[in-house]
Short mmCIF file of C-alpha atoms in Angstrom, two decimals:
data_model
loop_
_atom_site.label_atom_id
_atom_site.label_comp_id
_atom_site.label_asym_id
_atom_site.label_seq_id
_atom_site.Cartn_x
_atom_site.Cartn_y
_atom_site.Cartn_z
CA MET O 21 36.62 11.26 -146.11
CA THR O 22 38.73 8.12 -145.36
CA ASP O 23 41.39 8.48 -143.16
CA ILE O 24 38.01 9.97 -140.93
CA LEU O 25 36.83 6.81 -141.13
CA ASN O 26 39.65 5.10 -140.33
CA GLN O 27 40.29 7.18 -137.51
CA ILE O 28 36.31 6.20 -136.58
CA ALA O 29 37.63 2.85 -136.93
CA LYS O 30 40.48 2.21 -135.04
CA THR O 31 39.14 4.46 -131.86
CA LYS O 32 36.24 1.73 -132.06
CA GLN O 33 38.74 -1.08 -131.52
CA GLN O 34 40.82 -0.23 -129.09
CA LYS O 35 37.22 0.84 -126.95
CA VAL O 36 36.45 -2.95 -127.91
CA ARG O 37 39.93 -4.32 -126.81
CA ALA O 38 39.64 -2.71 -123.83
CA SER O 39 35.94 -3.18 -122.57
CA LEU O 40 37.20 -7.64 -123.53
CA ALA O 41 39.90 -6.57 -121.34
CA LYS O 42 38.12 -5.72 -118.86
CA ARG O 43 35.42 -8.66 -119.41
CA LYS O 44 38.23 -11.09 -119.51
CA ALA O 45 39.12 -9.05 -115.45
CA GLN O 46 35.94 -9.64 -114.46
CA GLU O 47 36.04 -12.75 -115.44
CA SER O 48 38.97 -13.67 -113.88
CA ARG O 49 38.08 -12.20 -110.88
CA PHE O 50 34.69 -14.25 -110.81
CA ARG O 51 37.13 -17.08 -110.88
CA TYR O 52 39.41 -16.50 -108.47
CA TYR O 53 36.48 -15.71 -105.90
CA GLY O 54 35.02 -18.85 -106.33
CA ILE O 55 38.24 -20.76 -105.91
CA ILE O 56 38.36 -18.62 -102.80
CA SER O 57 35.46 -19.45 -101.54
CA ILE O 58 35.40 -23.02 -102.07
CA SER O 59 39.54 -22.89 -100.23
CA ALA O 60 38.21 -21.08 -97.67
CA ALA O 61 35.40 -23.75 -97.04
CA ILE O 62 37.62 -26.18 -97.78
CA LEU O 63 39.70 -25.15 -94.99
CA PHE O 64 37.23 -24.20 -92.52
CA LEU O 65 36.44 -28.21 -92.82
CA VAL O 66 39.37 -29.84 -92.26
CA VAL O 67 40.32 -27.41 -89.40
CA LEU O 68 36.62 -28.43 -87.56
CA LEU O 69 37.44 -32.63 -88.95
CA SER O 70 41.15 -31.36 -87.48
CA ALA O 71 39.80 -30.09 -84.07
CA ILE O 72 37.35 -33.01 -83.22
CA VAL O 73 39.54 -35.73 -84.36
CA SER O 74 42.19 -34.81 -82.44
CA GLN O 75 40.58 -33.86 -79.58
CA GLY O 76 38.47 -37.32 -79.78
CA TYR O 77 40.64 -39.91 -81.10
CA THR O 78 41.88 -40.55 -77.12
CA ALA O 79 38.16 -41.24 -76.26
CA PHE O 80 38.51 -44.88 -78.21
CA TYR O 81 41.09 -46.39 -75.67
CA THR O 82 40.90 -47.03 -72.05
CA THR O 83 43.71 -47.15 -69.65
CA GLU O 84 44.22 -50.64 -67.11
CA ILE O 85 46.09 -51.08 -64.30
CA LYS O 86 47.45 -54.58 -63.22
CA LEU O 87 46.89 -55.88 -59.48
CA ASP O 88 47.27 -58.81 -57.91
CA ILE O 89 44.20 -59.36 -56.31
CA SER O 90 43.36 -62.04 -53.16
CA LEU O 91 39.80 -63.56 -53.33
CA ASP O 92 39.82 -65.26 -50.65
CA LYS O 93 36.33 -64.99 -48.53
CA GLU O 94 36.96 -62.34 -45.43
CA THR O 95 38.86 -59.76 -48.26
CA LEU O 96 35.17 -60.21 -49.63
CA ASP O 97 33.27 -60.11 -46.61
CA LEU O 98 31.18 -63.86 -47.39
CA ALA O 99 30.25 -66.01 -45.04
CA GLU O 100 31.26 -69.41 -44.45
CA GLY O 101 28.70 -72.20 -45.90
CA GLU O 102 27.33 -72.36 -49.46
CA LEU O 103 27.57 -69.76 -51.32
CA THR O 104 25.00 -68.52 -53.61
CA GLN O 105 25.10 -66.64 -56.97
CA GLN O 106 22.92 -63.72 -54.64
CA ALA O 107 25.86 -63.83 -52.37
CA LEU O 108 28.45 -64.14 -55.03
CA PHE O 109 26.69 -60.94 -56.93
CA GLN O 110 26.90 -58.88 -53.31
CA ALA O 111 30.25 -59.34 -52.27
CA ASP O 112 32.76 -56.41 -51.51
CA TYR O 113 34.40 -56.41 -55.12
CA SER O 114 35.60 -53.04 -54.18
CA ARG O 115 37.48 -54.14 -50.95
CA VAL O 116 39.38 -56.61 -53.04
CA LEU O 117 40.56 -54.07 -55.43
CA ARG O 118 41.21 -51.29 -52.62
CA GLU O 119 43.38 -53.81 -50.89
CA ALA O 120 45.29 -54.77 -53.74
CA ILE O 121 46.34 -50.99 -54.99
CA LYS O 122 47.62 -50.51 -51.43
CA GLN O 123 50.42 -53.45 -51.59
CA GLU O 124 51.45 -51.80 -54.78
CA ILE O 125 51.32 -47.93 -53.15
CA ALA O 126 52.47 -47.09 -49.66
CA ILE O 127 50.27 -44.49 -48.31
CA SER O 128 49.43 -42.87 -44.61
CA GLY O 129 46.36 -40.88 -44.01
CA ARG O 130 42.73 -40.74 -44.83
CA LYS O 131 43.24 -38.02 -47.44
CA GLU O 132 45.86 -39.99 -49.77
CA ARG O 133 44.38 -42.89 -48.90
CA LYS O 134 41.34 -41.39 -50.96
CA ALA O 135 43.39 -39.95 -53.64
CA LEU O 136 44.82 -43.55 -54.32
CA TYR O 137 41.31 -44.61 -54.57
CA SER O 138 40.65 -42.68 -57.50
CA PHE O 139 43.44 -44.74 -59.43
CA ILE O 140 40.80 -47.36 -59.80
CA SER O 141 37.21 -47.23 -61.60
CA THR O 142 34.13 -48.15 -59.99
CA GLY O 143 33.25 -50.32 -63.11
CA ALA O 144 35.98 -52.11 -62.73
CA GLU O 145 34.45 -54.11 -59.02
CA TYR O 146 30.94 -54.74 -61.41
CA ASP O 147 33.65 -56.06 -64.28
CA LEU O 148 35.85 -58.11 -61.68
CA ARG O 149 31.84 -58.95 -60.05
CA ASP O 150 30.72 -60.66 -63.64
CA MET O 151 33.60 -62.41 -63.29
CA VAL O 152 33.58 -63.74 -60.40
CA VAL O 153 29.80 -64.70 -61.07
CA ALA O 154 30.63 -66.23 -63.89
CA GLN O 155 33.22 -68.73 -62.97
CA PRO O 156 32.68 -69.47 -59.26
CA SER O 157 35.93 -71.36 -59.27
CA LEU O 158 37.64 -68.76 -59.04
CA LEU O 159 36.77 -68.09 -55.09
CA GLY O 160 40.11 -68.49 -53.06
CA GLN O 161 42.94 -67.79 -55.82
CA ASN O 162 45.11 -65.14 -56.27
CA LEU O 163 45.26 -63.56 -59.50
CA SER O 164 46.66 -61.17 -61.32
CA TYR O 165 43.36 -58.62 -62.88
CA TRP O 166 43.89 -55.10 -64.93
CA ALA O 167 41.40 -52.87 -63.56
CA GLN O 168 39.96 -50.41 -65.33
CA ALA O 169 41.77 -46.78 -64.17
CA GLY O 170 39.84 -44.00 -62.80
CA ASP O 171 39.00 -41.07 -65.46
CA LEU O 172 42.08 -38.42 -64.04
CA PHE O 173 44.53 -41.54 -63.76
CA ASN O 174 43.23 -42.42 -67.59
CA GLN O 175 43.73 -38.84 -68.52
CA TYR O 176 47.24 -38.66 -67.63
CA ASN O 177 48.10 -41.20 -69.18
CA LYS O 178 46.29 -40.71 -72.40
CA GLY O 179 48.58 -37.13 -71.95
CA ASN O 180 45.56 -34.94 -71.59
CA VAL O 181 47.05 -33.74 -68.34
CA ASP O 182 49.43 -31.20 -68.64
CA ALA O 183 52.30 -31.99 -65.88
CA SER O 184 53.87 -28.10 -66.06
CA VAL O 185 50.57 -26.64 -65.32
CA GLU O 186 50.98 -25.51 -61.52
CA GLU O 187 49.68 -28.35 -58.82
CA GLY O 188 47.08 -25.93 -57.53
CA SER O 189 45.63 -25.80 -61.11
CA ARG O 190 44.64 -29.44 -61.55
CA SER O 191 43.04 -31.77 -60.16
CA PHE O 192 46.21 -35.09 -60.62
CA LYS O 193 48.46 -33.97 -57.83
CA ASN O 194 52.13 -34.83 -57.74
CA GLN O 195 51.64 -37.63 -55.81
CA GLN O 196 49.83 -38.99 -58.09
CA ILE O 197 51.68 -38.41 -60.52
CA GLY O 198 54.77 -40.06 -59.07
CA TRP O 199 52.24 -42.86 -58.07
CA TYR O 200 52.02 -42.98 -61.71
CA LYS O 201 55.45 -43.33 -63.01
CA GLN O 202 55.69 -45.85 -60.11
CA LEU O 203 53.15 -48.36 -61.61
CA ALA O 204 54.18 -47.42 -65.28
CA ASN O 205 57.39 -48.39 -64.43
CA GLU O 206 56.92 -51.67 -62.78
CA GLY O 207 54.75 -52.99 -66.02
CA ARG O 208 51.35 -52.44 -64.43
CA VAL O 209 49.77 -49.96 -66.81
CA ARG O 210 48.42 -50.91 -70.00
CA THR O 211 46.34 -48.97 -72.78
CA VAL O 212 43.45 -50.90 -74.23
CA PHE O 213 40.87 -50.74 -76.91
CA ASN O 214 38.04 -48.69 -75.34
CA ARG O 215 35.00 -50.64 -75.82
CA ASN O 216 32.90 -49.58 -72.71
CA PHE O 217 32.30 -46.27 -75.19
CA PHE O 218 30.32 -48.58 -77.83
CA THR O 219 28.36 -50.89 -75.43
CA ASN O 220 27.46 -48.82 -72.52
CA GLY O 221 25.25 -46.56 -71.51
CA ASP O 222 25.59 -43.19 -70.11
CA SER O 223 26.77 -42.67 -66.73
CA ARG O 224 28.36 -39.78 -64.17
CA ASP O 225 32.01 -41.90 -64.44
CA ALA O 226 34.03 -40.51 -68.10
CA GLU O 227 35.47 -43.66 -68.57
CA LEU O 228 32.68 -45.66 -67.96
CA ALA O 229 30.09 -43.58 -70.52
CA GLY O 230 29.56 -44.75 -73.87
CA ILE O 231 27.01 -44.35 -76.93
CA TRP O 232 25.46 -47.84 -76.97
CA GLY O 233 22.23 -46.12 -75.09
CA ALA O 234 21.87 -42.83 -77.45
CA THR O 235 22.81 -44.74 -80.28
CA VAL O 236 19.59 -47.63 -80.03
CA GLY O 237 17.16 -44.44 -79.03
CA SER O 238 18.56 -42.36 -81.96
CA PHE O 239 17.55 -45.63 -84.32
CA TYR O 240 14.57 -46.27 -82.28
CA THR O 241 13.28 -43.04 -83.07
CA LEU O 242 14.57 -42.88 -86.84
CA LEU O 243 12.34 -46.41 -87.16
CA VAL O 244 9.14 -44.85 -85.88
CA CYS O 245 9.94 -41.48 -88.09
CA PHE O 246 10.13 -43.26 -91.42
CA LEU O 247 7.35 -45.85 -91.11
CA ILE O 248 5.35 -42.55 -90.26
CA SER O 249 6.64 -39.99 -93.13
CA PHE O 250 7.57 -41.92 -95.65
CA PRO O 251 4.39 -43.32 -96.56
CA ILE O 252 2.16 -40.39 -95.47
CA GLY O 253 5.19 -38.34 -97.89
CA VAL O 254 4.79 -40.02 -100.71
CA ALA O 255 0.86 -40.29 -100.62
CA ALA O 256 0.52 -36.44 -100.49
CA ALA O 257 2.94 -35.71 -103.56
CA THR O 258 1.22 -38.29 -105.45
CA TYR O 259 -1.93 -36.98 -104.57
CA LEU O 260 -1.16 -32.98 -105.32
CA GLU O 261 1.41 -34.07 -108.75
CA GLU O 262 -1.23 -36.62 -110.43
CA PHE O 263 -4.51 -36.20 -108.57
CA ALA O 264 -5.14 -32.94 -107.02
CA PRO O 265 -7.48 -29.90 -109.01
CA LYS O 266 -5.10 -27.14 -110.00
CA ASN O 267 -7.33 -24.08 -107.82
CA LYS O 268 -6.11 -21.78 -105.08
CA TRP O 269 -6.83 -24.48 -101.99
CA THR O 270 -4.10 -26.78 -103.79
CA GLU O 271 -1.95 -24.17 -104.72
CA MET O 272 -2.33 -22.47 -100.53
CA ILE O 273 -1.40 -26.53 -99.42
CA GLU O 274 1.86 -25.95 -102.52
CA ILE O 275 2.77 -22.99 -100.30
CA ASN O 276 2.54 -23.89 -96.86
CA ILE O 277 4.39 -27.37 -97.18
CA ASN O 278 7.18 -25.32 -99.29
CA ASN O 279 7.16 -22.98 -96.20
CA LEU O 280 7.12 -25.48 -93.77
CA ALA O 281 10.59 -27.10 -95.00
CA ALA O 282 12.04 -23.76 -93.86
CA VAL O 283 10.20 -23.40 -90.01
CA PRO O 284 12.96 -23.87 -87.50
CA SER O 285 13.07 -26.90 -85.83
CA ILE O 286 11.66 -26.50 -82.18
CA VAL O 287 8.91 -25.10 -83.17
CA PHE O 288 8.18 -28.94 -84.20
CA GLY O 289 8.69 -29.20 -80.75
CA LEU O 290 6.94 -27.10 -79.09
CA LEU O 291 4.07 -28.63 -81.64
CA GLY O 292 4.77 -32.23 -80.39
CA LEU O 293 5.18 -30.87 -76.27
CA ALA O 294 1.33 -29.11 -76.79
CA ILE O 295 -0.02 -32.47 -78.97
CA PHE O 296 1.71 -35.82 -77.87
CA LEU O 297 2.79 -35.05 -74.76
CA ASN O 298 -0.07 -32.43 -72.65
CA LEU O 299 -3.05 -33.34 -75.21
CA ALA O 300 -2.80 -37.61 -76.17
CA ASP O 301 -0.41 -38.08 -72.92
CA LEU O 302 2.01 -40.08 -74.48
CA PRO O 303 5.08 -41.04 -72.53
CA ARG O 304 7.73 -38.54 -72.23
CA SER O 305 11.41 -39.35 -73.52
CA ALA O 306 10.02 -41.73 -75.33
CA PRO O 307 11.60 -42.66 -79.09
CA LEU O 308 8.13 -43.20 -80.55
CA VAL O 309 7.63 -39.16 -79.26
CA GLY O 310 11.25 -38.43 -80.54
CA GLY O 311 10.52 -40.50 -83.98
CA LEU O 312 6.59 -38.88 -84.42
CA VAL O 313 8.05 -35.34 -83.83
CA LEU O 314 10.82 -35.46 -86.38
CA SER O 315 8.25 -37.08 -88.90
CA LEU O 316 6.32 -33.27 -88.81
CA MET O 317 9.70 -31.97 -89.17
CA THR O 318 10.45 -34.28 -92.33
CA LEU O 319 7.56 -34.61 -94.20
CA PRO O 320 7.96 -31.25 -95.83
CA THR O 321 11.27 -33.13 -97.13
CA ILE O 322 10.15 -35.92 -98.65
CA ILE O 323 7.00 -34.13 -100.07
CA ILE O 324 9.25 -31.95 -102.00
CA SER O 325 11.43 -34.62 -103.06
CA SER O 326 9.16 -37.17 -104.30
CA ARG O 327 7.05 -34.34 -106.40
CA ALA O 328 10.02 -33.54 -108.49
CA ALA O 329 11.45 -37.15 -109.03
CA ILE O 330 7.10 -37.45 -110.15
CA LYS O 331 8.09 -34.80 -112.18
CA ALA O 332 11.33 -36.10 -113.53
CA VAL O 333 9.39 -39.33 -114.54
CA PRO O 334 8.65 -38.71 -118.86
CA PRO O 335 4.91 -38.26 -119.37
CA SER O 336 5.35 -40.55 -122.30
CA ILE O 337 5.33 -43.42 -119.55
CA LYS O 338 2.24 -42.34 -118.21
CA ASP O 339 0.22 -41.83 -121.68
CA ALA O 340 1.36 -45.06 -122.59
CA ALA O 341 -0.21 -46.61 -119.86
CA LEU O 342 -2.99 -45.10 -120.65
CA GLY O 343 -3.39 -45.58 -123.85
CA VAL O 344 -3.13 -49.69 -123.53
CA GLY O 345 -6.53 -49.20 -121.28
CA ALA O 346 -5.18 -48.42 -118.21
CA SER O 347 -6.73 -46.60 -115.02
CA LYS O 348 -5.21 -43.28 -114.16
CA VAL O 349 -4.32 -45.29 -110.95
CA GLN O 350 -2.47 -47.71 -112.60
CA SER O 351 -0.95 -45.59 -114.60
CA VAL O 352 0.44 -43.59 -111.29
CA THR O 353 0.66 -47.25 -109.66
CA HIS O 354 2.44 -49.50 -111.99
CA HIS O 355 4.20 -47.33 -113.46
CA VAL O 356 5.27 -43.67 -112.36
CA LEU O 357 5.91 -44.03 -108.72
CA PRO O 358 7.98 -47.06 -109.69
CA VAL O 359 10.21 -45.31 -111.98
CA ALA O 360 10.18 -42.35 -109.64
CA MET O 361 10.99 -44.52 -105.97
CA PRO O 362 14.59 -43.72 -105.92
CA GLY O 363 14.42 -40.24 -106.10
CA MET O 364 11.84 -40.76 -103.54
CA LEU O 365 14.00 -43.01 -101.42
CA THR O 366 17.07 -40.83 -102.07
CA GLY O 367 15.51 -37.82 -100.80
CA THR O 368 13.70 -40.01 -97.99
CA ILE O 369 16.95 -40.72 -96.89
CA ILE O 370 18.43 -37.42 -96.75
CA GLY O 371 15.80 -36.23 -94.55
CA MET O 372 16.67 -38.95 -91.98
CA ALA O 373 20.25 -37.63 -92.42
CA GLN O 374 18.75 -34.78 -90.96
CA ALA O 375 16.58 -35.88 -88.86
CA LEU O 376 19.36 -37.90 -87.00
CA GLY O 377 21.46 -34.89 -86.52
CA GLU O 378 18.47 -32.74 -84.59
CA THR O 379 18.68 -31.78 -81.35
CA ALA O 380 15.99 -28.87 -79.65
CA PRO O 381 12.85 -30.79 -80.87
CA LEU O 382 14.18 -33.26 -79.11
CA ILE O 383 15.15 -31.61 -75.80
CA MET O 384 11.53 -29.65 -76.15
CA ILE O 385 10.31 -33.71 -75.70
CA GLY O 386 12.26 -34.72 -72.54
CA MET O 387 14.91 -36.72 -74.59
CA VAL O 388 17.77 -34.19 -72.52
CA ALA O 389 17.33 -36.76 -69.06
CA PHE O 390 20.08 -38.67 -68.08
CA ILE O 391 19.15 -42.24 -68.72
CA VAL O 392 21.81 -44.95 -68.15
CA ASP O 393 20.15 -47.70 -69.39
CA VAL O 394 19.77 -48.50 -73.08
CA PRO O 395 15.95 -48.74 -74.49
CA GLN O 396 14.11 -52.34 -74.99
CA GLY O 397 11.72 -50.32 -77.40
CA PRO O 398 10.24 -47.34 -79.00
CA LEU O 399 8.28 -46.84 -75.54
CA ASP O 400 10.90 -46.69 -73.01
CA ALA O 401 12.97 -43.73 -72.10
CA ALA O 402 15.59 -43.33 -73.94
CA THR O 403 17.92 -40.23 -75.36
CA ALA O 404 19.32 -39.53 -78.94
CA LEU O 405 22.83 -39.01 -79.99
CA PRO O 406 22.83 -35.32 -80.87
CA VAL O 407 21.13 -34.72 -77.24
CA GLN O 408 23.89 -36.94 -75.61
CA ILE O 409 26.39 -34.84 -77.43
CA TYR O 410 24.74 -31.49 -75.87
CA LEU O 411 24.56 -33.62 -72.39
CA TRP O 412 28.29 -34.27 -72.37
CA ALA O 413 29.12 -31.02 -73.75
CA GLU O 414 27.87 -29.35 -70.69
CA ASN O 415 30.11 -31.69 -68.68
CA PRO O 416 33.86 -29.90 -68.07
CA GLU O 417 35.70 -33.27 -66.93
CA LYS O 418 38.05 -33.93 -69.40
CA GLY O 419 36.92 -37.20 -69.99
CA PHE O 420 33.38 -36.03 -71.20
CA ALA O 421 35.42 -33.86 -73.45
CA GLU O 422 37.20 -36.30 -75.63
CA ASN O 423 33.79 -38.36 -75.04
CA THR O 424 31.84 -35.00 -76.92
CA SER O 425 33.85 -34.99 -79.68
CA ALA O 426 34.29 -39.47 -80.02
CA ALA O 427 30.62 -39.17 -80.41
CA ILE O 428 30.56 -36.18 -82.66
CA MET O 429 33.09 -38.19 -85.20
CA VAL O 430 30.29 -41.03 -85.06
CA LEU O 431 27.57 -39.44 -85.54
CA LEU O 432 29.18 -37.35 -88.60
CA ALA O 433 30.31 -40.87 -89.34
CA PHE O 434 26.13 -42.35 -89.54
CA LEU O 435 25.90 -38.87 -91.53
CA ALA O 436 27.95 -39.94 -94.21
CA PHE O 437 27.08 -43.17 -93.88
CA MET O 438 23.41 -42.38 -95.36
CA ASN O 439 24.20 -39.61 -97.60
CA THR O 440 26.34 -42.42 -99.54
CA CYS O 441 23.76 -45.02 -99.09
CA ALA O 442 21.32 -42.01 -100.75
CA VAL O 443 24.22 -41.44 -103.58
CA LEU O 444 24.44 -45.41 -104.22
CA LEU O 445 20.43 -45.97 -104.46
CA ARG O 446 20.08 -43.11 -106.96
CA LYS O 447 22.88 -44.33 -108.91
CA ARG O 448 21.74 -48.09 -109.27
CA LEU O 449 17.64 -47.67 -109.59
CA GLU O 450 17.49 -44.70 -111.91
CA ARG O 451 16.65 -44.67 -115.21
CA ARG O 452 18.14 -42.72 -118.02
CA TRP O 453 16.03 -41.97 -121.17
#
């Protein structure tokens, strides 16, 4: 009998050991699957960021060509007599730059002249004009001037044009490469920080295009979005959590708010197009309309996060306030909301960061137009940073390709900044119980 029991115990012991070994193997495999998933996600993120940075960092610098220019009246096509600011403003600065570069490179024929003139950006004449208008005493002088290079010259200097490719397959021809080398050997080519990228609006010329107009447009759009969505979202969350009766209507509202958070953003764009543009006749492409549309999209996120923050407040705080004679409104406004505010602000910042990266709803309300000027207010026509990226990405020119990646880097920096603010704000203001 004892032998039989020992045999049964031995068999069970072997089964238990086998089961434990199998369970440990499953746990190990599960842990490895998790590590592999996280590693793959980090690898994809690194590859993505590396591709963006490697293609976009060259947009932060540009190329200039040193020219010996002559600011005499004949070259500037200025009439004799009193020189007014208007006359200086309308002078022919393009001719000055063209005459100067022709002195450096010997050319013949209309085709070569056109190829050589493309070395100078159209923005160079405006910079020269501003300099002469600001200092009229420069008239009549001969001086050295660093002119901004055109896009092809700029791209070749950055190494973005492969000279080994067959000449017929590239825009920068062998003759132009020879001219570039001649200027470079004479010390007339330099690389400088591209301030135009951060101070200009959009442009048809890649070397002159900048993100400032889109950045200001995004600022006004987010400002309108915050001013509308934050007070309405907090008020709605407070009512639903503290004052609303628990019935089927309230339950239906809560379900719909949760569902709205998952609605595709383009649907909000269609809603904004129908209500704010077609019905209310608000100005198209204005940050005001963009902010209204994004506030509709952000409201569910703010309401849900605000309700979660209110629920996290210990009930004893509200009960203590009621116990000393405070009304329901006083207990909520004086005690519950101040404690829940860090969580509310965190949810709001995250919602705003999501709105900052949205493109589809803004395209639906016309913020995809080509707008050169920087908006001066929320009613001016403007575009937004993600829409600007979308517009540049459609352009096949090499200069716009690097501008697109650089703008994505700036947008990611803004998003990281806003998320960092949300984390710091939560840690700074949260109270532990």
